[in-house]
Short mmCIF file of C-alpha atoms in Angstrom, two decimals:
data_model
loop_
_atom_site.label_atom_id
_atom_site.label_comp_id
_atom_site.label_asym_id
_atom_site.label_seq_id
_atom_site.Cartn_x
_atom_site.Cartn_y
_atom_site.Cartn_z
CA UNK A 1 -67.67 -32.99 27.22
CA UNK A 2 -66.41 -29.90 28.13
CA UNK A 3 -63.58 -31.38 30.05
CA UNK A 4 -62.37 -33.09 26.51
CA UNK A 5 -62.50 -29.80 24.84
CA UNK A 6 -60.67 -28.16 27.64
CA UNK A 7 -57.94 -30.86 27.71
CA UNK A 8 -57.78 -30.91 23.75
CA UNK A 9 -57.25 -26.88 24.04
CA UNK A 10 -54.63 -27.52 27.11
CA UNK A 11 -53.00 -30.16 24.95
CA UNK A 12 -52.74 -27.77 21.69
CA UNK A 13 -51.83 -25.13 23.88
CA UNK A 14 -48.81 -27.16 25.41
CA UNK A 15 -47.97 -28.53 22.18
CA UNK A 16 -47.88 -24.91 20.77
CA UNK A 17 -45.79 -23.60 23.67
CA UNK A 18 -43.47 -26.44 23.41
CA UNK A 19 -43.06 -25.84 19.51
CA UNK A 20 -42.55 -22.02 20.15
CA UNK A 21 -39.72 -23.01 22.77
CA UNK A 22 -38.49 -25.65 20.36
CA UNK A 23 -38.32 -22.73 17.54
CA UNK A 24 -36.84 -20.21 20.40
CA UNK A 25 -34.05 -23.20 21.09
CA UNK A 26 -33.40 -23.41 17.29
CA UNK A 27 -33.14 -19.61 16.68
CA UNK A 28 -30.74 -19.22 19.58
CA UNK A 29 -28.23 -21.57 18.27
CA UNK A 30 -28.43 -20.42 14.84
CA UNK A 31 -27.97 -16.89 16.37
CA UNK A 32 -24.95 -17.71 18.40
CA UNK A 33 -23.53 -19.50 15.29
CA UNK A 34 -24.24 -16.79 13.31
CA UNK A 35 -22.81 -14.43 15.56
CA UNK A 36 -19.37 -16.65 15.73
CA UNK A 37 -19.39 -16.33 11.85
CA UNK A 38 -20.07 -12.86 11.85
CA UNK A 39 -16.81 -12.25 14.52
CA UNK A 40 -14.99 -14.46 11.98
CA UNK A 41 -15.72 -12.58 9.27
CA UNK A 42 -15.20 -9.28 11.25
CA UNK A 43 -11.58 -10.61 12.17
CA UNK A 44 -10.84 -11.52 8.43
CA UNK A 45 -11.70 -7.98 7.20
CA UNK A 46 -9.84 -6.31 10.05
CA UNK A 47 -6.53 -8.31 9.17
CA UNK A 48 -7.43 -7.68 5.24
CA UNK A 49 -7.79 -3.64 6.00
CA UNK A 50 -4.64 -4.03 8.00
CA UNK A 51 -2.47 -5.16 5.44
CA UNK A 52 -4.15 -2.93 2.68
CA UNK A 53 -2.83 -0.22 4.67
CA UNK A 54 0.68 -1.67 5.21
CA UNK A 55 0.94 -2.02 1.49
CA UNK A 56 -0.44 1.52 1.16
CA UNK A 57 2.38 2.42 2.94
CA UNK A 58 4.73 0.73 1.24
CA UNK A 59 3.84 1.82 -2.18
CA UNK A 60 3.78 5.55 -0.78
CA UNK A 61 7.40 5.25 0.21
CA UNK A 62 8.50 3.58 -2.95
CA UNK A 63 6.79 6.38 -4.89
CA UNK A 64 8.39 9.28 -2.63
CA UNK A 65 11.78 7.17 -3.54
CA UNK A 66 11.06 7.21 -7.33
CA UNK A 67 9.86 10.91 -7.39
CA UNK A 68 13.08 11.86 -5.78
CA UNK A 69 15.21 9.87 -8.13
CA UNK A 70 13.13 10.98 -10.86
CA UNK A 71 13.94 14.68 -9.99
CA UNK A 72 17.49 14.17 -9.52
CA UNK A 73 17.62 12.35 -13.00
CA UNK A 74 15.65 15.53 -14.53
CA UNK A 75 17.91 18.03 -13.06
CA UNK A 76 20.96 16.04 -14.28
CA UNK A 77 19.59 15.69 -17.58
CA UNK A 78 18.83 19.40 -18.10
CA UNK A 79 22.40 19.69 -16.80
CA UNK A 80 23.92 17.94 -19.27
CA UNK A 81 21.52 19.17 -21.97
CA UNK A 82 22.70 22.81 -21.22
CA UNK A 83 26.37 21.38 -21.39
CA UNK A 84 25.75 19.99 -25.06
CA UNK A 85 24.14 23.05 -26.19
CA UNK A 86 26.76 25.33 -24.87
CA UNK A 87 29.35 22.99 -26.98
CA UNK A 88 32.11 23.97 -24.49
CA UNK A 89 30.95 21.06 -22.28
CA UNK A 90 30.67 23.41 -19.23
CA UNK A 91 27.85 22.95 -16.75
CA UNK A 92 26.54 23.35 -13.08
CA UNK A 93 27.28 20.74 -10.22
CA UNK A 94 23.84 19.40 -9.59
CA UNK A 95 24.89 18.74 -5.63
CA UNK A 96 27.05 22.23 -5.21
CA UNK A 97 26.37 23.94 -7.91
CA UNK A 98 29.86 24.35 -8.76
CA UNK A 99 31.17 24.46 -12.37
CA UNK A 100 31.67 21.34 -14.27
CA UNK A 101 34.40 20.19 -17.19
CA UNK A 102 34.75 17.57 -19.33
CA UNK A 103 38.24 15.54 -18.31
CA UNK A 104 39.47 13.60 -21.00
CA UNK A 105 41.53 10.79 -20.25
CA UNK A 106 43.98 8.78 -22.08
CA UNK A 107 43.50 5.16 -20.48
CA UNK A 108 40.28 5.69 -18.59
CA UNK A 109 36.84 7.17 -19.50
CA UNK A 110 36.25 10.52 -20.27
CA UNK A 111 34.27 12.21 -17.50
CA UNK A 112 32.09 15.76 -16.32
CA UNK A 113 33.50 16.54 -12.86
CA UNK A 114 32.97 19.15 -10.51
CA UNK A 115 35.92 21.55 -10.54
CA UNK A 116 34.81 22.59 -6.73
CA UNK A 117 33.78 19.48 -4.82
CA UNK A 118 35.22 16.76 -7.16
CA UNK A 119 31.98 14.75 -8.03
CA UNK A 120 31.84 12.70 -11.36
CA UNK A 121 28.38 13.93 -12.91
CA UNK A 122 28.61 11.59 -15.88
CA UNK A 123 31.24 9.11 -17.64
CA UNK A 124 31.37 8.63 -21.02
#
């Protein structure tokens, strides 16, 4: 009887050990799959971050260009406003700060031009 009990205990121990090994093997397989999925997700997130950084840089350059354009247009607007307020259509060239005057033409559009550098600032 003692032998039967010892054999039963040995069998249950063997079965328990076999079950643990099977579970450990399943866990390893799951872990490998999980690691692969994790690495794929990291790659996807890395590429998404790179794309986001590129987009941010593009947007920054666009904002800088637009800021420069806004500054230039604001200066021209202020200059034109000053000329209109003056009533003599005289002003200052935004490029060279030279004097400007309105040139009335017979067959072409009237313009406001710089007398120093010749740049046309405004065309009517």
